[in-house]
Amino acid sequence: QVQVVESGGGLVQPGGSLRLSCAVSGSIFSINSMGWYRQAPGKERELVAEVTISGSTQYADSVKGRFTISRDNAKSMAYLQMNSQKPEDTAVYYCNVKGRRTSYMSMNNWGKGTLVTVSS
């Protein structure tokens, strides 16, 4: 069993900051990448940011310069620092982990999500 748990969501005013955390636990052979996705009401889930085991990152255009993804490989954790938040950042944020559960079994696991609301 692999568990992915997000934390850190909440209510923040426009222009404010929040930091999300993602913890991965369980029987894991290797982690290739960890990413944050979000889904706003009435919209499809979209990639926000992703970081690979080598440290390469990619961001959605809408968050570039405002959000920063990082990971702690030793702790199997990923973080999303969100600054200068806008009302359109309001969404449920999901952590995604890709890798291998065993040497021959791939892994693509999701957390249950954490709600971020940007409102005055």
PDB file of N, CA and C in Angstrom, residues 39-78:
ATOM      1  N   GLN A  39      -7.811  21.239  -9.175  1.00  0.00           N
ATOM      2  CA  GLN A  39      -9.089  21.169  -9.878  1.00  0.00           C
ATOM      3  C   GLN A  39     -10.027  22.188  -9.261  1.00  0.00           C
ATOM      4  N   ALA A  40     -10.396  23.172 -10.062  1.00  0.00           N
ATOM      5  CA  ALA A  40     -11.343  24.189  -9.625  1.00  0.00           C
ATOM      6  C   ALA A  40     -12.764  23.727  -9.953  1.00  0.00           C
ATOM      7  N   PRO A  41     -13.765  24.261  -9.276  1.00  0.00           N
ATOM      8  CA  PRO A  41     -15.147  23.862  -9.547  1.00  0.00           C
ATOM      9  C   PRO A  41     -15.500  24.039 -11.020  1.00  0.00           C
ATOM     10  N   GLY A  42     -16.034  22.986 -11.619  1.00  0.00           N
ATOM     11  CA  GLY A  42     -16.461  23.034 -13.002  1.00  0.00           C
ATOM     12  C   GLY A  42     -15.351  22.949 -14.021  1.00  0.00           C
ATOM     13  N   LYS A  43     -14.120  22.709 -13.560  1.00  0.00           N
ATOM     14  CA  LYS A  43     -12.986  22.636 -14.473  1.00  0.00           C
ATOM     15  C   LYS A  43     -12.285  21.299 -14.348  1.00  0.00           C
ATOM     16  N   GLU A  44     -11.472  20.989 -15.362  1.00  0.00           N
ATOM     17  CA  GLU A  44     -10.712  19.753 -15.330  1.00  0.00           C
ATOM     18  C   GLU A  44      -9.470  19.912 -14.439  1.00  0.00           C
ATOM     19  N   ARG A  45      -8.990  18.776 -13.958  1.00  0.00           N
ATOM     20  CA  ARG A  45      -7.762  18.793 -13.181  1.00  0.00           C
ATOM     21  C   ARG A  45      -6.598  19.198 -14.089  1.00  0.00           C
ATOM     22  N   GLU A  46      -5.725  20.065 -13.580  1.00  0.00           N
ATOM     23  CA  GLU A  46      -4.603  20.545 -14.372  1.00  0.00           C
ATOM     24  C   GLU A  46      -3.305  20.465 -13.580  1.00  0.00           C
ATOM     25  N   LEU A  47      -2.213  20.300 -14.307  1.00  0.00           N
ATOM     26  CA  LEU A  47      -0.900  20.281 -13.673  1.00  0.00           C
ATOM     27  C   LEU A  47      -0.538  21.691 -13.216  1.00  0.00           C
ATOM     28  N   VAL A  48      -0.078  21.785 -11.976  1.00  0.00           N
ATOM     29  CA  VAL A  48       0.409  23.057 -11.441  1.00  0.00           C
ATOM     30  C   VAL A  48       1.936  23.088 -11.491  1.00  0.00           C
ATOM     31  N   ALA A  49       2.551  22.046 -10.958  1.00  0.00           N
ATOM     32  CA  ALA A  49       4.011  21.983 -10.925  1.00  0.00           C
ATOM     33  C   ALA A  49       4.446  20.551 -10.701  1.00  0.00           C
ATOM     34  N   GLU A  50       5.636  20.223 -11.208  1.00  0.00           N
ATOM     35  CA  GLU A  50       6.165  18.879 -11.054  1.00  0.00           C
ATOM     36  C   GLU A  50       7.670  18.957 -10.879  1.00  0.00           C
ATOM     37  N   VAL A  51       8.203  18.059 -10.044  1.00  0.00           N
ATOM     38  CA  VAL A  51       9.653  17.999  -9.841  1.00  0.00           C
ATOM     39  C   VAL A  51      10.098  16.553  -9.977  1.00  0.00           C
ATOM     40  N   THR A  52      11.168  16.320 -10.720  1.00  0.00           N
ATOM     41  CA  THR A  52      11.688  14.968 -10.903  1.00  0.00           C
ATOM     42  C   THR A  52      12.738  14.665  -9.835  1.00  0.00           C
ATOM     43  N   ILE A  53      13.169  13.404  -9.797  1.00  0.00           N
ATOM     44  CA  ILE A  53      14.154  13.001  -8.794  1.00  0.00           C
ATOM     45  C   ILE A  53      15.471  13.749  -8.990  1.00  0.00           C
ATOM     46  N   SER A  54      15.747  14.169 -10.220  1.00  0.00           N
ATOM     47  CA  SER A  54      16.979  14.907 -10.494  1.00  0.00           C
ATOM     48  C   SER A  54      16.862  16.388 -10.160  1.00  0.00           C
ATOM     49  N   GLY A  55      15.648  16.816  -9.842  1.00  0.00           N
ATOM     50  CA  GLY A  55      15.443  18.211  -9.479  1.00  0.00           C
ATOM     51  C   GLY A  55      14.894  19.082 -10.586  1.00  0.00           C
ATOM     52  N   SER A  56      14.673  18.519 -11.762  1.00  0.00           N
ATOM     53  CA  SER A  56      14.069  19.281 -12.852  1.00  0.00           C
ATOM     54  C   SER A  56      12.634  19.627 -12.510  1.00  0.00           C
ATOM     55  N   THR A  57      12.244  20.836 -12.866  1.00  0.00           N
ATOM     56  CA  THR A  57      10.895  21.295 -12.535  1.00  0.00           C
ATOM     57  C   THR A  57      10.173  21.810 -13.774  1.00  0.00           C
ATOM     58  N   GLN A  58       8.847  21.745 -13.708  1.00  0.00           N
ATOM     59  CA  GLN A  58       8.026  22.387 -14.714  1.00  0.00           C
ATOM     60  C   GLN A  58       6.819  22.986 -14.030  1.00  0.00           C
ATOM     61  N   TYR A  59       6.345  24.098 -14.588  1.00  0.00           N
ATOM     62  CA  TYR A  59       5.236  24.829 -13.996  1.00  0.00           C
ATOM     63  C   TYR A  59       4.201  25.192 -15.051  1.00  0.00           C
ATOM     64  N   ALA A  60       2.956  25.275 -14.598  1.00  0.00           N
ATOM     65  CA  ALA A  60       1.923  25.842 -15.460  1.00  0.00           C
ATOM     66  C   ALA A  60       2.240  27.326 -15.664  1.00  0.00           C
ATOM     67  N   ASP A  61       1.931  27.828 -16.843  1.00  0.00           N
ATOM     68  CA  ASP A  61       2.213  29.242 -17.136  1.00  0.00           C
ATOM     69  C   ASP A  61       1.533  30.165 -16.119  1.00  0.00           C
ATOM     70  N   SER A  62       0.372  29.762 -15.651  1.00  0.00           N
ATOM     71  CA  SER A  62      -0.407  30.622 -14.759  1.00  0.00           C
ATOM     72  C   SER A  62       0.218  30.807 -13.383  1.00  0.00           C
ATOM     73  N   VAL A  63       1.183  29.952 -13.033  1.00  0.00           N
ATOM     74  CA  VAL A  63       1.785  30.050 -11.688  1.00  0.00           C
ATOM     75  C   VAL A  63       3.266  30.368 -11.724  1.00  0.00           C
ATOM     76  N   LYS A  64       3.856  30.433 -12.904  1.00  0.00           N
ATOM     77  CA  LYS A  64       5.284  30.718 -13.017  1.00  0.00           C
ATOM     78  C   LYS A  64       5.618  32.047 -12.350  1.00  0.00           C
ATOM     79  N   GLY A  65       6.674  32.035 -11.552  1.00  0.00           N
ATOM     80  CA  GLY A  65       7.089  33.238 -10.842  1.00  0.00           C
ATOM     81  C   GLY A  65       6.379  33.448  -9.520  1.00  0.00           C
ATOM     82  N   ARG A  66       5.321  32.687  -9.263  1.00  0.00           N
ATOM     83  CA  ARG A  66       4.583  32.824  -8.004  1.00  0.00           C
ATOM     84  C   ARG A  66       4.666  31.573  -7.132  1.00  0.00           C
ATOM     85  N   PHE A  67       4.678  30.409  -7.753  1.00  0.00           N
ATOM     86  CA  PHE A  67       4.714  29.141  -7.026  1.00  0.00           C
ATOM     87  C   PHE A  67       6.088  28.492  -7.182  1.00  0.00           C
ATOM     88  N   THR A  68       6.503  27.775  -6.149  1.00  0.00           N
ATOM     89  CA  THR A  68       7.761  27.040  -6.197  1.00  0.00           C
ATOM     90  C   THR A  68       7.552  25.646  -5.636  1.00  0.00           C
ATOM     91  N   ILE A  69       7.944  24.645  -6.424  1.00  0.00           N
ATOM     92  CA  ILE A  69       7.854  23.260  -5.963  1.00  0.00           C
ATOM     93  C   ILE A  69       9.228  22.807  -5.514  1.00  0.00           C
ATOM     94  N   SER A  70       9.258  22.015  -4.466  1.00  0.00           N
ATOM     95  CA  SER A  70      10.509  21.450  -3.983  1.00  0.00           C
ATOM     96  C   SER A  70      10.224  20.060  -3.420  1.00  0.00           C
ATOM     97  N   ARG A  71      11.254  19.285  -3.209  1.00  0.00           N
ATOM     98  CA  ARG A  71      11.083  17.950  -2.643  1.00  0.00           C
ATOM     99  C   ARG A  71      12.253  17.606  -1.754  1.00  0.00           C
ATOM    100  N   ASP A  72      11.971  16.739  -0.806  1.00  0.00           N
ATOM    101  CA  ASP A  72      12.976  16.184   0.092  1.00  0.00           C
ATOM    102  C   ASP A  72      12.996  14.700  -0.187  1.00  0.00           C
ATOM    103  N   ASN A  73      13.970  14.232  -0.969  1.00  0.00           N
ATOM    104  CA  ASN A  73      14.012  12.834  -1.365  1.00  0.00           C
ATOM    105  C   ASN A  73      14.175  11.906  -0.156  1.00  0.00           C
ATOM    106  N   ALA A  74      14.940  12.321   0.820  1.00  0.00           N
ATOM    107  CA  ALA A  74      15.187  11.483   1.991  1.00  0.00           C
ATOM    108  C   ALA A  74      13.908  11.240   2.782  1.00  0.00           C
ATOM    109  N   LYS A  75      13.027  12.247   2.791  1.00  0.00           N
ATOM    110  CA  LYS A  75      11.785  12.131   3.560  1.00  0.00           C
ATOM    111  C   LYS A  75      10.599  11.754   2.686  1.00  0.00           C
ATOM    112  N   SER A  76      10.813  11.594   1.381  1.00  0.00           N
ATOM    113  CA  SER A  76       9.723  11.295   0.449  1.00  0.00           C
ATOM    114  C   SER A  76       8.606  12.321   0.583  1.00  0.00           C
ATOM    115  N   MET A  77       9.002  13.578   0.558  1.00  0.00           N
ATOM    116  CA  MET A  77       8.030  14.666   0.679  1.00  0.00           C
ATOM    117  C   MET A  77       8.225  15.681  -0.435  1.00  0.00           C
ATOM    118  N   ALA A  78       7.133  16.349  -0.763  1.00  0.00           N
ATOM    119  CA  ALA A  78       7.173  17.442  -1.731  1.00  0.00           C
ATOM    120  C   ALA A  78       6.410  18.621  -1.143  1.00  0.00           C
TER     121      ALA A  78
END
